[in-house]
Tab-separated table of C-alpha atoms in Angstrom:
chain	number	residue	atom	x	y	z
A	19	UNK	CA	73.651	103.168	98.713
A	20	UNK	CA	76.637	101.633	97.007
A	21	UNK	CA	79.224	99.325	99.284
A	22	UNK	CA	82.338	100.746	100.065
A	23	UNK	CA	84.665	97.603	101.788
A	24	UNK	CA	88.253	97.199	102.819
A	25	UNK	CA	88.162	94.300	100.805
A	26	UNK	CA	85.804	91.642	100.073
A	27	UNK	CA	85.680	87.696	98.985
A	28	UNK	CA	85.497	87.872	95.160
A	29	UNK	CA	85.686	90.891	92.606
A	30	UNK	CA	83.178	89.692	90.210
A	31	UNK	CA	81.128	91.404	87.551
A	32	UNK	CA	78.321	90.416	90.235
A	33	UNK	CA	79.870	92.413	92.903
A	34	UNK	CA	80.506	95.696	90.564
A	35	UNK	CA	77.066	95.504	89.235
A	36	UNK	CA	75.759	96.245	93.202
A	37	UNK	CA	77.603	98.674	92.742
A	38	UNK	CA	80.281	97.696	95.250
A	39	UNK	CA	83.612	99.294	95.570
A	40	UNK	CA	86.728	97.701	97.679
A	41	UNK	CA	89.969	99.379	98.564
A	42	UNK	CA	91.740	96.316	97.560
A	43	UNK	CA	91.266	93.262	95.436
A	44	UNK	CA	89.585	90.670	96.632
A	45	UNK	CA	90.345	87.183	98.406
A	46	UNK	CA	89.890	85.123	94.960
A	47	UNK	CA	92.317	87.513	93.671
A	48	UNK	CA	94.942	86.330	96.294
A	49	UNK	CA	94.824	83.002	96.229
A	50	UNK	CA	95.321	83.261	92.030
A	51	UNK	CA	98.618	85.154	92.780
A	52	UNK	CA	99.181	82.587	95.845
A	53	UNK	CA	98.810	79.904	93.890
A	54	UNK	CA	101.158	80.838	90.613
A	55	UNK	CA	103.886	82.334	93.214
A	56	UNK	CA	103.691	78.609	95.429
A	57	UNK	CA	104.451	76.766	92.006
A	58	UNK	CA	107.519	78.837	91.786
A	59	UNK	CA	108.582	77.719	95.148
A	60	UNK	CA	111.220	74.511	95.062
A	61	UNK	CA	110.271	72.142	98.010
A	62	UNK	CA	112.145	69.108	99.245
A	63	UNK	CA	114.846	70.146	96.606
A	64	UNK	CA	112.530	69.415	93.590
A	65	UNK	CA	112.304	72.173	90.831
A	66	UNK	CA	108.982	73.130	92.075
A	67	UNK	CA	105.878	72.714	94.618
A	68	UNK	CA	102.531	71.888	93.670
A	69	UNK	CA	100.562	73.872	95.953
A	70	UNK	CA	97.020	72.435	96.931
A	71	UNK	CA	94.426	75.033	97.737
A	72	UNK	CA	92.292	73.516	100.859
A	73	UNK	CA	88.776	75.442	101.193
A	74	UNK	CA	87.120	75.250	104.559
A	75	UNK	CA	83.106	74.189	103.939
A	76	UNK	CA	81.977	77.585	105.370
A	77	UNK	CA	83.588	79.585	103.147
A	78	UNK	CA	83.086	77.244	99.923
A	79	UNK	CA	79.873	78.312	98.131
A	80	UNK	CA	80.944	81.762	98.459
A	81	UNK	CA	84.371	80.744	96.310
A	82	UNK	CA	82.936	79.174	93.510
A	83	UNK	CA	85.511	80.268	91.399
A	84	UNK	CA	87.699	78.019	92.687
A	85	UNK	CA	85.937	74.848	92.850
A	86	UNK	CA	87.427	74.194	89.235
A	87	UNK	CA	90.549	74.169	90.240
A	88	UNK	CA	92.707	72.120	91.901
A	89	UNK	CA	90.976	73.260	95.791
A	90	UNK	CA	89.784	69.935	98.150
A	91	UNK	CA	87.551	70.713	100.708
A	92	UNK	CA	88.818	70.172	104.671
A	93	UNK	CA	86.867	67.225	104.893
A	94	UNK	CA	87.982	63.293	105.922
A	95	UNK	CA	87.918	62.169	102.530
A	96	UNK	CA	90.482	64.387	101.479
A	97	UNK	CA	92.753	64.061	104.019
A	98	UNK	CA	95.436	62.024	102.574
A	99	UNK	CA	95.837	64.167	99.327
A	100	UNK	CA	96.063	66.788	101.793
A	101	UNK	CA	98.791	65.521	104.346
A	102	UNK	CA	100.600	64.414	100.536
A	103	UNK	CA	101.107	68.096	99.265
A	104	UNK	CA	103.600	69.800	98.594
A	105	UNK	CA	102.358	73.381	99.942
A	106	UNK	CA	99.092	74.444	100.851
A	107	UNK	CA	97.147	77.537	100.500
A	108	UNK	CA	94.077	77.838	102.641
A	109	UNK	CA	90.695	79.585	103.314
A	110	UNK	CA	88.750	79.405	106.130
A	111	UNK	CA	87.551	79.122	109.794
A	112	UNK	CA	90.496	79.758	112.512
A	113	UNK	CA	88.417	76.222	113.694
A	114	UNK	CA	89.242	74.764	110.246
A	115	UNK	CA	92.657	76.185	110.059
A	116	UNK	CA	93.401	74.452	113.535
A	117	UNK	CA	92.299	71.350	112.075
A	118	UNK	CA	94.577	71.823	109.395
A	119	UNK	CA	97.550	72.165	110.878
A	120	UNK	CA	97.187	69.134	113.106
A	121	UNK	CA	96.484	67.581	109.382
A	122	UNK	CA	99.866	68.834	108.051
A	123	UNK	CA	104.050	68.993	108.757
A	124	UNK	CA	105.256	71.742	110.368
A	125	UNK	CA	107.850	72.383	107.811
A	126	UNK	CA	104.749	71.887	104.826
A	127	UNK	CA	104.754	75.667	103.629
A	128	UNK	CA	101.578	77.339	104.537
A	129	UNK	CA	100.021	80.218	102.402
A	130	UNK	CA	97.487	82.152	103.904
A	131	UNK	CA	95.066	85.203	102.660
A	132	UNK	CA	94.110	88.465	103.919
A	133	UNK	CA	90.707	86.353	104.968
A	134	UNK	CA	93.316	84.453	108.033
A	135	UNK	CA	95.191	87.717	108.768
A	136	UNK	CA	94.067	87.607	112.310
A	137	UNK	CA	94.886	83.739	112.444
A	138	UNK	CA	98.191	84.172	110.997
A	139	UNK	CA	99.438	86.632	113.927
A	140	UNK	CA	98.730	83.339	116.624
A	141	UNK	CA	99.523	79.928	114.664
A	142	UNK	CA	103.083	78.645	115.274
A	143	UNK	CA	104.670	77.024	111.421
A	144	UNK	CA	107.675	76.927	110.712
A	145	UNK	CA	107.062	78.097	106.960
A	146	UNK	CA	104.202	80.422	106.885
A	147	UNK	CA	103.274	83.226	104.379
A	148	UNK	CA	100.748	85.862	104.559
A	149	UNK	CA	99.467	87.736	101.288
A	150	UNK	CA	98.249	90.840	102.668
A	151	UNK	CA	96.854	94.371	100.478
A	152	UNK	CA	99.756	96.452	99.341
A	153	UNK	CA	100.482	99.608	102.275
A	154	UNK	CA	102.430	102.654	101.924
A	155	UNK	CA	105.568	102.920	102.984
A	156	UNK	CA	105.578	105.885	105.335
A	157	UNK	CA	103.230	106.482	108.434
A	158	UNK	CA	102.860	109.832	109.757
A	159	UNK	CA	103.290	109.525	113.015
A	160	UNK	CA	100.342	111.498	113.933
A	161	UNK	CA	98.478	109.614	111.974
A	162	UNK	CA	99.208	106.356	113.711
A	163	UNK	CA	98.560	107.958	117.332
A	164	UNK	CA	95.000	108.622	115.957
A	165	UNK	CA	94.808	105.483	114.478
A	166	UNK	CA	95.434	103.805	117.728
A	167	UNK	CA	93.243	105.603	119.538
A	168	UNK	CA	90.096	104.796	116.843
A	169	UNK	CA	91.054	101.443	117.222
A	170	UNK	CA	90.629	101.147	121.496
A	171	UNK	CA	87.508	103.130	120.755
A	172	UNK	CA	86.138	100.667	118.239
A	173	UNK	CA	87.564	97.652	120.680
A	174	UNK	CA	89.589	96.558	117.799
A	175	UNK	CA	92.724	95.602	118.873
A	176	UNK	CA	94.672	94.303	116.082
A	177	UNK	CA	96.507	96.553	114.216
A	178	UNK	CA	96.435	95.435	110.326
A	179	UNK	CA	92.216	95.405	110.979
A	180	UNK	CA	91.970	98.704	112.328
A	181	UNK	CA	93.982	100.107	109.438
A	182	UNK	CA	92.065	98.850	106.866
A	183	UNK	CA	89.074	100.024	109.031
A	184	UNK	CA	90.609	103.284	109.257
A	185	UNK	CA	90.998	104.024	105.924
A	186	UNK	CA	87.641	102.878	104.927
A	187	UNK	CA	85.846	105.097	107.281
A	188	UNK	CA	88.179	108.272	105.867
A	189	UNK	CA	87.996	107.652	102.997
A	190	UNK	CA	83.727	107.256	103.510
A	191	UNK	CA	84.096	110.142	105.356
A	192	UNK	CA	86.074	112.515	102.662
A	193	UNK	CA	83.310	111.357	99.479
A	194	UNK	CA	80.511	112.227	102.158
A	195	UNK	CA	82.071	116.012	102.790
A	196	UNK	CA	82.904	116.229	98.549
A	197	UNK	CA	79.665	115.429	97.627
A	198	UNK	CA	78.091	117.661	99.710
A	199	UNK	CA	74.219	117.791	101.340
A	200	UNK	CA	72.295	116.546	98.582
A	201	UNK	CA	74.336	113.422	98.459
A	202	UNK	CA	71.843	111.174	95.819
A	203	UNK	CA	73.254	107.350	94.901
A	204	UNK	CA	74.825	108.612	91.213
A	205	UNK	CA	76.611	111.397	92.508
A	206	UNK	CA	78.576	109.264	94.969
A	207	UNK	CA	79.126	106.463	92.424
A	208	UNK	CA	80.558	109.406	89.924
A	209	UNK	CA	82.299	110.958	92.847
A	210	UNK	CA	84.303	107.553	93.673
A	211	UNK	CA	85.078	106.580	89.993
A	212	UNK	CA	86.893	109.594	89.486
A	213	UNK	CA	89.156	109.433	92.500
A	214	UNK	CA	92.573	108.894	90.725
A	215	UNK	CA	95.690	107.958	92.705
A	216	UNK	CA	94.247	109.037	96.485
A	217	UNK	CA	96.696	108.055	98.804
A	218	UNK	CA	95.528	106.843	101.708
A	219	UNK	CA	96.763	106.606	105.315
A	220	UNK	CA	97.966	103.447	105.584
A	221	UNK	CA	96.445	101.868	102.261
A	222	UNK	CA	98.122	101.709	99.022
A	223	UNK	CA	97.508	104.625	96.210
A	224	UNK	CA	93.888	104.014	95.058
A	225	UNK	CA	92.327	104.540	91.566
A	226	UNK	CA	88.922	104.111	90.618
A	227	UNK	CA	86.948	103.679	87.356
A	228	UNK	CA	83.424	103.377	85.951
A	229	UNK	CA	84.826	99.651	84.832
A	230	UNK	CA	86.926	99.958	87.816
A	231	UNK	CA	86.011	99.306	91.560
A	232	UNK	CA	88.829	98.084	93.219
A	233	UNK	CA	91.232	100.840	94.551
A	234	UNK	CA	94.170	98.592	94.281
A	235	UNK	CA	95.248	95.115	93.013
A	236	UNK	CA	98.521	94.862	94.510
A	237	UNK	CA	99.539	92.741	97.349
A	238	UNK	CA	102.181	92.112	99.747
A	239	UNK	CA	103.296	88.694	100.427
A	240	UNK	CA	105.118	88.330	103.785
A	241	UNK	CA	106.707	85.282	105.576
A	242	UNK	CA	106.884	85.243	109.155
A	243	UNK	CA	110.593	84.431	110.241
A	244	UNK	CA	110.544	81.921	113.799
A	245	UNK	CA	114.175	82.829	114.771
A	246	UNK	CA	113.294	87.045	114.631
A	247	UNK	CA	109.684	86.209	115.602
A	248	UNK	CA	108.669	88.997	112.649
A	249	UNK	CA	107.057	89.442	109.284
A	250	UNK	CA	109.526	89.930	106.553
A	251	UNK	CA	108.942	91.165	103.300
A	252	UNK	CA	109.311	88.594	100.877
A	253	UNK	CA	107.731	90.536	97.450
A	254	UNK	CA	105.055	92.379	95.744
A	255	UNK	CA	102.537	90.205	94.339
């Protein structure tokens, strides 16, 4: 059967030829819109940052992409370019990302994916942005009581995981009851490529295509503010 994800680590021809399908793009996808919004940033009053992506090893081969680019691995010989830059954007381990930050200033901004969502809601920096998949404004309220209770059944207890959970599983559920008992493997890749603009619970609007397999591209950068102790809204990316 075809793979239907929250999101995955790279949205490569590769990955749609499975076929796999993701309600949002993937983590490659992130740190290219991380990575042209950090150069836009001005740091230590100069026009503009030049963000350094740091990879941790375990997540490396899968990010090949990347290794092109201007990305050092978390390792000791690249420890002073990395306590040098200007802003970092990282991948990896909550281990690695530990190690990081004992590598780096507090006040060094640090750019993390949708990969370190559960790390970013612990760390302490003083300049710390999360790019995150693109949600819909409005939660029924309903919605959201069910929601909770899926996630203490599931013994998932962070909230941004159990959404994207959530709306996997309904979303599974809803092509399962449209296709009907003779569900074969082409009738619930046709089914999926024609869903146009389904809104989701807690996801953003998702449209999908035979050339098509991610639901939606569009991201949410947020910075987490020490003096309110929240997330704020910084822009769509």
């Amino acid at each position: 059967m075809p793979v239907l994800e929250p999101i995955g680590l790279s949205t490569d021809k590769a990955l749609i030829e499975k076929p796999a399908f993701y309600l949002s793009s993937g983590i490659d996808d992130q740190l290219e819109k991380l990575w042209r919004f950090a150069q836009t940033q001005p740091v230590n009053n100069t026009a503009q940052s030049l963000p350094l992506i740091v990879v941790g090893r375990t997540i490396n081969s899968q990010l090949t992409e990347f290794n092109s680019q201007a990305a050092l691995l978390l390792e000791d010989e690249n420890v002073p370019a990395i306590r040098a830059a200007q802003a970092i954007i990282f991948i990896g381990t909550s281990p690695e990302l530990s190690q990081l930050k004992r590598l780096i200033l507090d006040t060094t901004p640090l750019y993390l994916t949708s990969f370190n969502a559960l790390d970013a809601q612990t760390i302490k920096h003083a300049k710390l942005y999360l790019s995150l998949p693109r949600s819909t404004p409005r939660v029924n309220s309903t919605v959201e009581r069910q929601r909770q209770a899926f996630a203490a059944h599931q013994g998932i207890d962070n909230a941004l995981l159990s959404r994207h959970v959530w709306d996997t599983s309904k979303l599974f559920a809803t092509l399962l009851k449209q296709s009907g008992h003779k569900l074969t493997r082409k009738k619930w890749i046709k089914k999926i490529e024609t869903l146009y603009r389904y809104q989701s619970d807690f996801s953003d609007q998702l449209t999908f295509r035979h050339n098509k397999h991610i639901g939606s591209n569009k991201n949410a950068l947020v910075r987490y503010s020490p003096q309110s102790q929240r997330w704020q809204f910084v822009k769509t990316l």
